[in-house]
Coordinates of C-alpha atoms in Angstrom, one line a residue:
X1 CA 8.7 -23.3 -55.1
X2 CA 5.0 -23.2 -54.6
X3 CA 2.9 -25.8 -52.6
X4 CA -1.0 -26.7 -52.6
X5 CA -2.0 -29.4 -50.5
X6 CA -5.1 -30.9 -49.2
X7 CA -5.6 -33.4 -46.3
X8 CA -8.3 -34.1 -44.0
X9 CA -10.7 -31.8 -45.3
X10 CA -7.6 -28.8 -44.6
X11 CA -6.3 -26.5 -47.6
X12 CA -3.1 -26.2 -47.0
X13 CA -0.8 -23.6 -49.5
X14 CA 2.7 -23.2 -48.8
X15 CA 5.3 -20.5 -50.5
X16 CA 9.2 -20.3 -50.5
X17 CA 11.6 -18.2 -52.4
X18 CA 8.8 -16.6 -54.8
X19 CA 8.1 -12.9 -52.8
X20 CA 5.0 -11.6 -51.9
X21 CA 2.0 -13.7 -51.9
X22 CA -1.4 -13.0 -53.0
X23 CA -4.6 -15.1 -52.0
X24 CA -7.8 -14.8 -53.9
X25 CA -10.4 -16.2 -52.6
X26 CA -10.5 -19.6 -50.5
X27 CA -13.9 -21.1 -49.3
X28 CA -13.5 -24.9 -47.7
X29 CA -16.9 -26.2 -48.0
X30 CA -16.3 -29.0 -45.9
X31 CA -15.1 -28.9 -41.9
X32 CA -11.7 -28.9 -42.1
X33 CA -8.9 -25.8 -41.8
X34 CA -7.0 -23.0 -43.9
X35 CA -3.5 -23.1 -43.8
X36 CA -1.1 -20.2 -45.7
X37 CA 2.3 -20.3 -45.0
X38 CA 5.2 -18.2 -47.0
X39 CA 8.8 -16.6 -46.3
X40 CA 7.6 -13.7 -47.4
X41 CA 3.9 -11.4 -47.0
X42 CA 0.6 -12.4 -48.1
X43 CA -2.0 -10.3 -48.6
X44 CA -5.6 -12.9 -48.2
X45 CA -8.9 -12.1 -50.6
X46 CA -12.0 -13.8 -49.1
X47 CA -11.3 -17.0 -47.1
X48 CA -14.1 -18.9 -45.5
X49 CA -14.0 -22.0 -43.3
X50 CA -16.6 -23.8 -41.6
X51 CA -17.9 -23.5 -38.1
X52 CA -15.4 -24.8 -35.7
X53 CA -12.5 -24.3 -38.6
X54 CA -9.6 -22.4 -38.3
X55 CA -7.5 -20.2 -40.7
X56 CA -3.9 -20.0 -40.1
X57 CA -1.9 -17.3 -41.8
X58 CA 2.2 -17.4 -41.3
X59 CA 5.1 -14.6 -42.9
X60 CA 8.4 -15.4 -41.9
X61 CA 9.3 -12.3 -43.8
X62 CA 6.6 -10.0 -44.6
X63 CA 3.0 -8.1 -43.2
X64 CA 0.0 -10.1 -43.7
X65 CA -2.6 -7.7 -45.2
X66 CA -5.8 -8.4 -46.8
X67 CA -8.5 -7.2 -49.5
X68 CA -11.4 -9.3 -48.2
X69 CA -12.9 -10.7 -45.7
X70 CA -12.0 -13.9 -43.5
X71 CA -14.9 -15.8 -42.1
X72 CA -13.9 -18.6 -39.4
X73 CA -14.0 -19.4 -35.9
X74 CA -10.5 -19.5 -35.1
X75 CA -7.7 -17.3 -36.6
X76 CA -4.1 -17.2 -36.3
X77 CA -1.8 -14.2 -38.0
X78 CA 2.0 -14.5 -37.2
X79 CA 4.7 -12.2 -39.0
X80 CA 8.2 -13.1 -37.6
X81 CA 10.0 -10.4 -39.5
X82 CA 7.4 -7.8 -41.0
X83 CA 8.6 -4.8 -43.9
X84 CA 6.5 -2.3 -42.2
X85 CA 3.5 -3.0 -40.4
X86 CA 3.1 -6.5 -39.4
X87 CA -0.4 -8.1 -39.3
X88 CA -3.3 -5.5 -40.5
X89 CA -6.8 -7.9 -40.9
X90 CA -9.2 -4.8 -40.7
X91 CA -11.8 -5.5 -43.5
X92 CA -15.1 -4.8 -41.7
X93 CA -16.9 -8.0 -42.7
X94 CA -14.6 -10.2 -40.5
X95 CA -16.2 -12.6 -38.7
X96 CA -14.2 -14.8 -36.0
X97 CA -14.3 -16.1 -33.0
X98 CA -10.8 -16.4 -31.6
X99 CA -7.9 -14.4 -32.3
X100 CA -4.2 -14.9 -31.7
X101 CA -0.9 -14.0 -33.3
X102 CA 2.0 -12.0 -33.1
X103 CA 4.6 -9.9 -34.5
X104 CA 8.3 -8.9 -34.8
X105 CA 10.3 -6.2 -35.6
X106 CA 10.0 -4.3 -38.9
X107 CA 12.8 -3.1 -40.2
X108 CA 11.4 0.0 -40.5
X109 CA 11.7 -0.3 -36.3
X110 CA 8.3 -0.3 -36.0
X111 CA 5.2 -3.0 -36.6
X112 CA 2.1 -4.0 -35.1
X113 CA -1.4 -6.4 -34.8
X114 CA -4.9 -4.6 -35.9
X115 CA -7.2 -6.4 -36.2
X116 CA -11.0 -5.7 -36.9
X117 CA -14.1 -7.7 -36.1
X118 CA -18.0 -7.3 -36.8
X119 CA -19.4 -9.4 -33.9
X120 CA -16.7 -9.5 -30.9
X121 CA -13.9 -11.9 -30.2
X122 CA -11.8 -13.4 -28.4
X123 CA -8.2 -13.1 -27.9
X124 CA -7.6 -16.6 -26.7
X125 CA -5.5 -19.9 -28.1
X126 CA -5.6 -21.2 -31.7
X127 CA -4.7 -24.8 -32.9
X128 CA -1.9 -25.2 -35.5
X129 CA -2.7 -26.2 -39.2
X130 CA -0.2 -28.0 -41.3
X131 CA 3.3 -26.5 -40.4
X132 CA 1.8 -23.6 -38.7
X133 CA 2.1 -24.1 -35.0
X134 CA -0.5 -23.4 -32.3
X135 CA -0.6 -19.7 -31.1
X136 CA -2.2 -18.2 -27.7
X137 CA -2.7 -14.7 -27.1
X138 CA -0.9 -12.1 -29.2
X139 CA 2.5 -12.5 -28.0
X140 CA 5.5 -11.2 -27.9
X141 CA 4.2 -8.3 -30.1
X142 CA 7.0 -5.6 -31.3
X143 CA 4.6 -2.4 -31.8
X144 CA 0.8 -1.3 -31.3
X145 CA -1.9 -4.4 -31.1
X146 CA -5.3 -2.5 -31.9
X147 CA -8.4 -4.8 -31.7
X148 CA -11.5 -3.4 -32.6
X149 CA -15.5 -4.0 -33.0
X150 CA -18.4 -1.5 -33.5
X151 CA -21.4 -3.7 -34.5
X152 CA -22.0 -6.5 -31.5
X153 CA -20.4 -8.7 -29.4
X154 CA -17.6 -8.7 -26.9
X155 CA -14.1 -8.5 -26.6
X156 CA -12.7 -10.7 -23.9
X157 CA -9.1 -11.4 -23.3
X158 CA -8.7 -14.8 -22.2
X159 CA -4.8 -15.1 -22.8
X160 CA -2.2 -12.8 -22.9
X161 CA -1.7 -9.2 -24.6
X162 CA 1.9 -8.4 -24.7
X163 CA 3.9 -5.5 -26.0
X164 CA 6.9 -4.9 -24.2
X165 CA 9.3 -5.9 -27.3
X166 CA 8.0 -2.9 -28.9
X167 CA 10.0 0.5 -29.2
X168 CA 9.8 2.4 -26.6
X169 CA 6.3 4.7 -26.9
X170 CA 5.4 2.2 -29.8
X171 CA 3.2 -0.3 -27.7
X172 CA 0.3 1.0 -27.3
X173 CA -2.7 -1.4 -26.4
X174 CA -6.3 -0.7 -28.0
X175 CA -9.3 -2.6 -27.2
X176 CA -12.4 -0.4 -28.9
X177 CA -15.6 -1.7 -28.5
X178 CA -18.4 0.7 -29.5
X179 CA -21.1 -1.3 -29.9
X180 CA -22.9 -2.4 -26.7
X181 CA -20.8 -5.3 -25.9
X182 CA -18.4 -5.3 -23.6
X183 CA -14.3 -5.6 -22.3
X184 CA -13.5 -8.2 -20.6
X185 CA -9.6 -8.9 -19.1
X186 CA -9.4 -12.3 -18.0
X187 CA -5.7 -12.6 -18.3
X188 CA -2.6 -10.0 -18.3
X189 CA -2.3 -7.1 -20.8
X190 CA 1.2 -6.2 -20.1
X191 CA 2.4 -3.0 -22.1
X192 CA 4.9 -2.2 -19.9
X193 CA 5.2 1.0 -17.3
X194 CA 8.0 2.9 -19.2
X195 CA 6.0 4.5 -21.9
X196 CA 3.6 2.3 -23.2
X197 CA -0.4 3.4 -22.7
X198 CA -3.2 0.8 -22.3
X199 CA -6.4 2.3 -23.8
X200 CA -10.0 0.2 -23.1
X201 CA -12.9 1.3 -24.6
X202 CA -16.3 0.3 -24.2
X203 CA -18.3 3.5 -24.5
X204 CA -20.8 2.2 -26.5
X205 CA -22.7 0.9 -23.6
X206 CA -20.3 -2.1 -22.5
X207 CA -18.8 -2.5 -19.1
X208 CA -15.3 -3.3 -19.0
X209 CA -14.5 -5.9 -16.0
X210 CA -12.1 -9.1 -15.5
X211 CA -9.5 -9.9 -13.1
X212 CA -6.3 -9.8 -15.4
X213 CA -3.4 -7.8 -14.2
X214 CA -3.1 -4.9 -16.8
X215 CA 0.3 -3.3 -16.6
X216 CA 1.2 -0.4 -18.8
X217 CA 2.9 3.9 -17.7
X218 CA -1.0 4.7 -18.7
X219 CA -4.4 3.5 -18.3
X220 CA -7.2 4.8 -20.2
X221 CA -11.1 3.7 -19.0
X222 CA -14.0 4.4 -20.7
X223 CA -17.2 2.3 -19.4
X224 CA -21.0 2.9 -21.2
X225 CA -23.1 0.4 -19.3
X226 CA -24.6 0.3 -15.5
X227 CA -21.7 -2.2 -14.5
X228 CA -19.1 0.3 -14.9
X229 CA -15.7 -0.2 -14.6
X230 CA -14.7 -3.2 -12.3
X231 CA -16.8 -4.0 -9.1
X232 CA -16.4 -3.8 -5.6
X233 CA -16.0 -7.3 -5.0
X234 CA -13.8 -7.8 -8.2
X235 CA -11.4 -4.5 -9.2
X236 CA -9.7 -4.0 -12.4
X237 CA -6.1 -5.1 -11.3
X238 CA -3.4 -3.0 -12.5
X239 CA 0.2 -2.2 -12.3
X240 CA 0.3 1.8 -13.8
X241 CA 1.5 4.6 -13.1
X242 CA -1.9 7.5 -14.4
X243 CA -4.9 6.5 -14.4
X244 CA -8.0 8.2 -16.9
X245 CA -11.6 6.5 -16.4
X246 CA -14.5 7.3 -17.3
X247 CA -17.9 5.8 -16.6
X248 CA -20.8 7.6 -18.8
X249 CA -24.1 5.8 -18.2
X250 CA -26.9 7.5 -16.5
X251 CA -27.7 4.8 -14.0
X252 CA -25.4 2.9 -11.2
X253 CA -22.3 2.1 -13.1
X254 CA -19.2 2.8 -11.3
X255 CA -15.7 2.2 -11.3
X256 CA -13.3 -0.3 -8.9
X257 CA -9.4 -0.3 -9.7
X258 CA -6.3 -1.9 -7.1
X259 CA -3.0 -1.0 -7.9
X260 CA 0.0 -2.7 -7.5
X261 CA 2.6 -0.5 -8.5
X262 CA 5.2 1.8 -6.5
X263 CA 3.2 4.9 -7.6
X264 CA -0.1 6.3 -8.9
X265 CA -1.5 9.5 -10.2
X266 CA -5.4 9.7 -10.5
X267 CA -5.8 12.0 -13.6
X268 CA -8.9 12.4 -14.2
X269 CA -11.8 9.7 -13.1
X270 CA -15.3 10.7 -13.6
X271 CA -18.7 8.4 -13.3
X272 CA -20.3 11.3 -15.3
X273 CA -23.6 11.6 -14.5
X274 CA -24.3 8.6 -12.9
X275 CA -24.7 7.9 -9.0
X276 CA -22.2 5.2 -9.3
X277 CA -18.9 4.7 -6.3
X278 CA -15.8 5.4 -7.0
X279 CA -12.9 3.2 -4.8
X280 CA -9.2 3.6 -6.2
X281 CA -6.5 1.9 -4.1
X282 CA -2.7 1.2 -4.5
X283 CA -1.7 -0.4 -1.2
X284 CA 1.4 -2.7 -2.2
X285 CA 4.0 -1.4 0.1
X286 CA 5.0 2.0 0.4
X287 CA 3.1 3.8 -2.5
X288 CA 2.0 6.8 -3.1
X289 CA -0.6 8.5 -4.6
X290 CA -1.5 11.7 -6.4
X291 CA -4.8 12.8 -6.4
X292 CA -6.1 15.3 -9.3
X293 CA -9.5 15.4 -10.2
X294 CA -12.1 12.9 -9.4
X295 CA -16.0 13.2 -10.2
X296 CA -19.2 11.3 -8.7
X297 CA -22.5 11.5 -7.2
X298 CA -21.6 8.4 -5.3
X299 CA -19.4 7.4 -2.9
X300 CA -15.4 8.1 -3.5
X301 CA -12.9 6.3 -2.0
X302 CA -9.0 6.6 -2.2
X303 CA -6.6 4.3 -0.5
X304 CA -3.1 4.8 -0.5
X305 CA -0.1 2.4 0.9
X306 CA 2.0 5.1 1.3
X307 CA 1.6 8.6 1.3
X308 CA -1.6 10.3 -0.5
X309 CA -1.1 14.3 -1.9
X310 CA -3.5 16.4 -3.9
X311 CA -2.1 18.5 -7.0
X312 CA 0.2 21.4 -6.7
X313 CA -2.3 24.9 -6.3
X314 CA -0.9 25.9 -10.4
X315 CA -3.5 23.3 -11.4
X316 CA -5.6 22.7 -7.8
X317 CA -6.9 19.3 -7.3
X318 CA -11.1 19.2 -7.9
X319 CA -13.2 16.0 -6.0
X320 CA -16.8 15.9 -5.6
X321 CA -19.0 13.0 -4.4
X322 CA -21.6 11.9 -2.0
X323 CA -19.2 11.0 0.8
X324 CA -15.3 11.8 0.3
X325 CA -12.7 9.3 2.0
X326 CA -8.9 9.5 1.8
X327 CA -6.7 7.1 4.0
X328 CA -2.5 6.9 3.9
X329 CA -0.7 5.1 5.4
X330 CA 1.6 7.6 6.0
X331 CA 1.4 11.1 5.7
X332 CA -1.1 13.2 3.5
X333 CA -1.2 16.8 2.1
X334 CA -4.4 18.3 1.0
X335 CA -2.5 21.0 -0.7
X336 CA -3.5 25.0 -1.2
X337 CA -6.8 25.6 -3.4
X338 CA -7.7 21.8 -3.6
X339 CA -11.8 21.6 -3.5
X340 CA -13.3 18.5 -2.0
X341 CA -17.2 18.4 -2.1
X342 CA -19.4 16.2 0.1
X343 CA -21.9 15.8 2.2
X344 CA -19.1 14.2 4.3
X345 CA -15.5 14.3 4.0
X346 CA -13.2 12.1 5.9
X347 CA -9.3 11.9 5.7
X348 CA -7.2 9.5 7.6
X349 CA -3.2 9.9 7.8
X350 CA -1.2 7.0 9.2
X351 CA -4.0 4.7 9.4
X352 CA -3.1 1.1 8.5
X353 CA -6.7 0.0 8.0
X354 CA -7.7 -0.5 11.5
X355 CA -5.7 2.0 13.6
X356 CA -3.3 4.9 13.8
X357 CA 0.0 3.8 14.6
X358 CA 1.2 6.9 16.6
X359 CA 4.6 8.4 14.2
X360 CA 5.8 11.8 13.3
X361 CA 6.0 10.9 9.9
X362 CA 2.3 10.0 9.9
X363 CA 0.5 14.0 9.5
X364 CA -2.1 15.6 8.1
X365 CA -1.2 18.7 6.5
X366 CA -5.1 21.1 4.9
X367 CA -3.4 24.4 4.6
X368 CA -5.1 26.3 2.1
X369 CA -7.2 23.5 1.4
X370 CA -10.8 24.1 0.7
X371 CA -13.2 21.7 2.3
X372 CA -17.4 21.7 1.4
X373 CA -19.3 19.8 3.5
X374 CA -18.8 18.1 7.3
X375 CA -14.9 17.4 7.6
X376 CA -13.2 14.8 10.0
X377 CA -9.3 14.8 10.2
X378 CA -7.7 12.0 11.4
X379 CA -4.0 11.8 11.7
X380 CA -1.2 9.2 13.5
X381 CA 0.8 12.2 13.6
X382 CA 0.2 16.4 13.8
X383 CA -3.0 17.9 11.8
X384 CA -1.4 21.2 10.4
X385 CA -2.6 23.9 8.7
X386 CA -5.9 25.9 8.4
X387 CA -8.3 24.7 5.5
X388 CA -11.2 26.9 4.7
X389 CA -13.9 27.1 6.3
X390 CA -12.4 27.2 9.8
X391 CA -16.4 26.1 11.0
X392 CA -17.4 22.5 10.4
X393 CA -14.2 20.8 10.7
X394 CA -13.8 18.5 13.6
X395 CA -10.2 17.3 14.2
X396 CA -9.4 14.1 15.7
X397 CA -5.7 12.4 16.1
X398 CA -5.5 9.2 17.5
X399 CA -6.6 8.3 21.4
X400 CA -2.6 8.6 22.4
X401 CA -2.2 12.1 21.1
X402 CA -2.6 14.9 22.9
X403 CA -6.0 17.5 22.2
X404 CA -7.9 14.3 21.0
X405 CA -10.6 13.1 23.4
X406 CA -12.3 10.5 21.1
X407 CA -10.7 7.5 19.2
X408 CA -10.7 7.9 15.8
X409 CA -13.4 6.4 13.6

């Protein structure tokens, strides 16, 4: 059976046991909403609503697709059961405000949410029509959610992002912005840290920032204005396990990140060409971090709960900024052929942000390491090895220890 219904200014259409359906175009001239509901998929034409209006799509068994545009302020896409992909709204003239939605499983195993917008959105929460209940956020979502804009605007996350009903690999996060606008994570994107990768991209000269926990096995960064990545006062928060940022803009901008998880591995972070500080820290507990190659002009800081180690000498560890600082908690290895570059280099092991608790397990182990600028080593525990150059490097452990004469800084 087919429906078509008005009421309150709203278009309302409505489609049972009939298969696919296809919308041509729908334009409500009046302020009122768009409602398409079906058991099957529906592929949309042109449909435009009124400012404040909303347009509400719902396959119980289908992908929603579409060959035109949709213009409103608030959209909703939900595909319980999708045939392949789930919800793809990627025409390039799409206009909206706020986005939300979800997917399920495909029964091809896999599914996902793309969608595409010419001046910035929002992923935040979206008022039913009809039938069609109220959505917030794009959750649960079975596979990739790509959201994406290249002309203006920003994309801010205001309610939840979540893929971790997706297969395994198959929940992959986007958020592109390449136009000048920026990212903003105000609430949790939660990709899970088995396999799933969370990939933010603002390199067209946005800033990404917010104070939403983002939880995924990967994080990709990618920051094109002064602001950076984060800031000092307010860090991206995130629960991952590698780490890739990047902060390309010639001025100040910089990057801030606190972890939460058990362990972290700081692939590659770079502030390009810019003066701007690097401070990375995972301090919840006992965790650990693994240091590979950082790059700034400014100020680098790394802060680890647990124990801190540069890479293995097959692929040496590079770091170069102003001032380098590394502080464990416990124990820390600057292994063989890692560089660090600085006007001043400072490494604490064992310090627990105020002093050196006095422990065997709490050393400071440079052999082979190869230090560039005036080096202090600070240690709870023994300082071993002979890092290169043998001049310039003052060693220090704490006031109880024996062969130091100072307290350490």
């Amino acid at each position: 059976s087919n429906g078509f219904g008005y009421g309150s200014g709203d278009i309302y259409v409505s489609n049972s046991g009939a298969g696919l359906l296809t919308i041509g175009n729908i334009t409500n001239t009046v302020v009122g909403n768009v409602g398409v509901q079906t058991d099957a998929g529906i592929v949309v034409g042109d449909i435009t609503v009124q400012s404040g209006g909303t347009v509400a799509l719902s396959a119980s068994a289908g992908d929603i697709t579409q060959t035109g545009p949709i213009t409103a302020t608030y959209l909703s896409a939900v595909a319980t059961t999708p045939s392949m992909n789930g919800v793809v709204l990627t025409d390039t003239n799409n206009v909206v405000g706020t986005i939300a939605g979800s997917d399920g499983v495909a029964s091809s195993g896999l599914s996902g949410f793309s969608f595409y917008d010419q001046g910035g959105m929002i992923v935040g929460p979206v008022g039913g029509v009809g039938s069609i209940g109220a959505q917030s956020g794009i959750t649960p979502s079975a596979g990739q959610v790509s959201l994406s804009n290249s002309t203006s605007g920003n994309i801010t996350v205001n309610s939840t992002i979540d893929t971790t009903s997706a297969v395994p690999s198959h929940g992959t996060v986007y958020l592109t912005n390449t136009s000048t606008g920026n990212i903003a994570v105000n609430a949790p994107i939660n990709a899970s840290t088995t396999s799933n990768v969370v990939n933010l991209d603002a390199s067209g000269g946005g800033s990404i920032t917010g104070t939403g926990l983002i939880t995924a096995n990967s994080l990709s960064l990618h920051a094109g204005s002064t602001a950076g990545i984060g800031a000092s006062a307010t860090p991206l928060n995130t629960d991952i396990t590698t780490l890739n940022a990047y902060a390309n803009n010639a001025s100040s901008g910089g990057g801030y990140v606190n972890n939460s998880g058990p362990a972290l591995t700081i692939a590659s972070v770079s502030t390009g060409i810019s003066s701007g500080n690097i401070t990375i820290k995972n301090t919840t507990g006992a965790s650990a971090v693994t240091v590979e190659d950082i790059t700034s002009s400014g100020i680098v800081n790394v802060v680890s709960g647990g124990t801190l180690v540069t890479y293995p000498p097959d692929f040496p560890s590079n770091v170069t900024g102003s001032t380098v600082t590394f502080s464990s908690a416990e124990a820390m290895d600057i292994v063989s052929a890692s560089v660090i570059t600085a006007g001043t280099i400072t490494l604490k092991a064992g310090f627990n942000g105020s002093t050196y608790p006095n422990s065997s397990n709490n050393t400071l182990t440079t052999t082979g390491a190869i230090f560039t600028g005036t080096t202090s080593l600070n240690a709870g525990g023994e300082i071993n090895g002979s890092p290169t150059p043998a001049s310039g490097i003052i060693p220090c452990l704490n006031a109880a220890s024996a062969g130091c004469s100072v307290a350490a800084p």
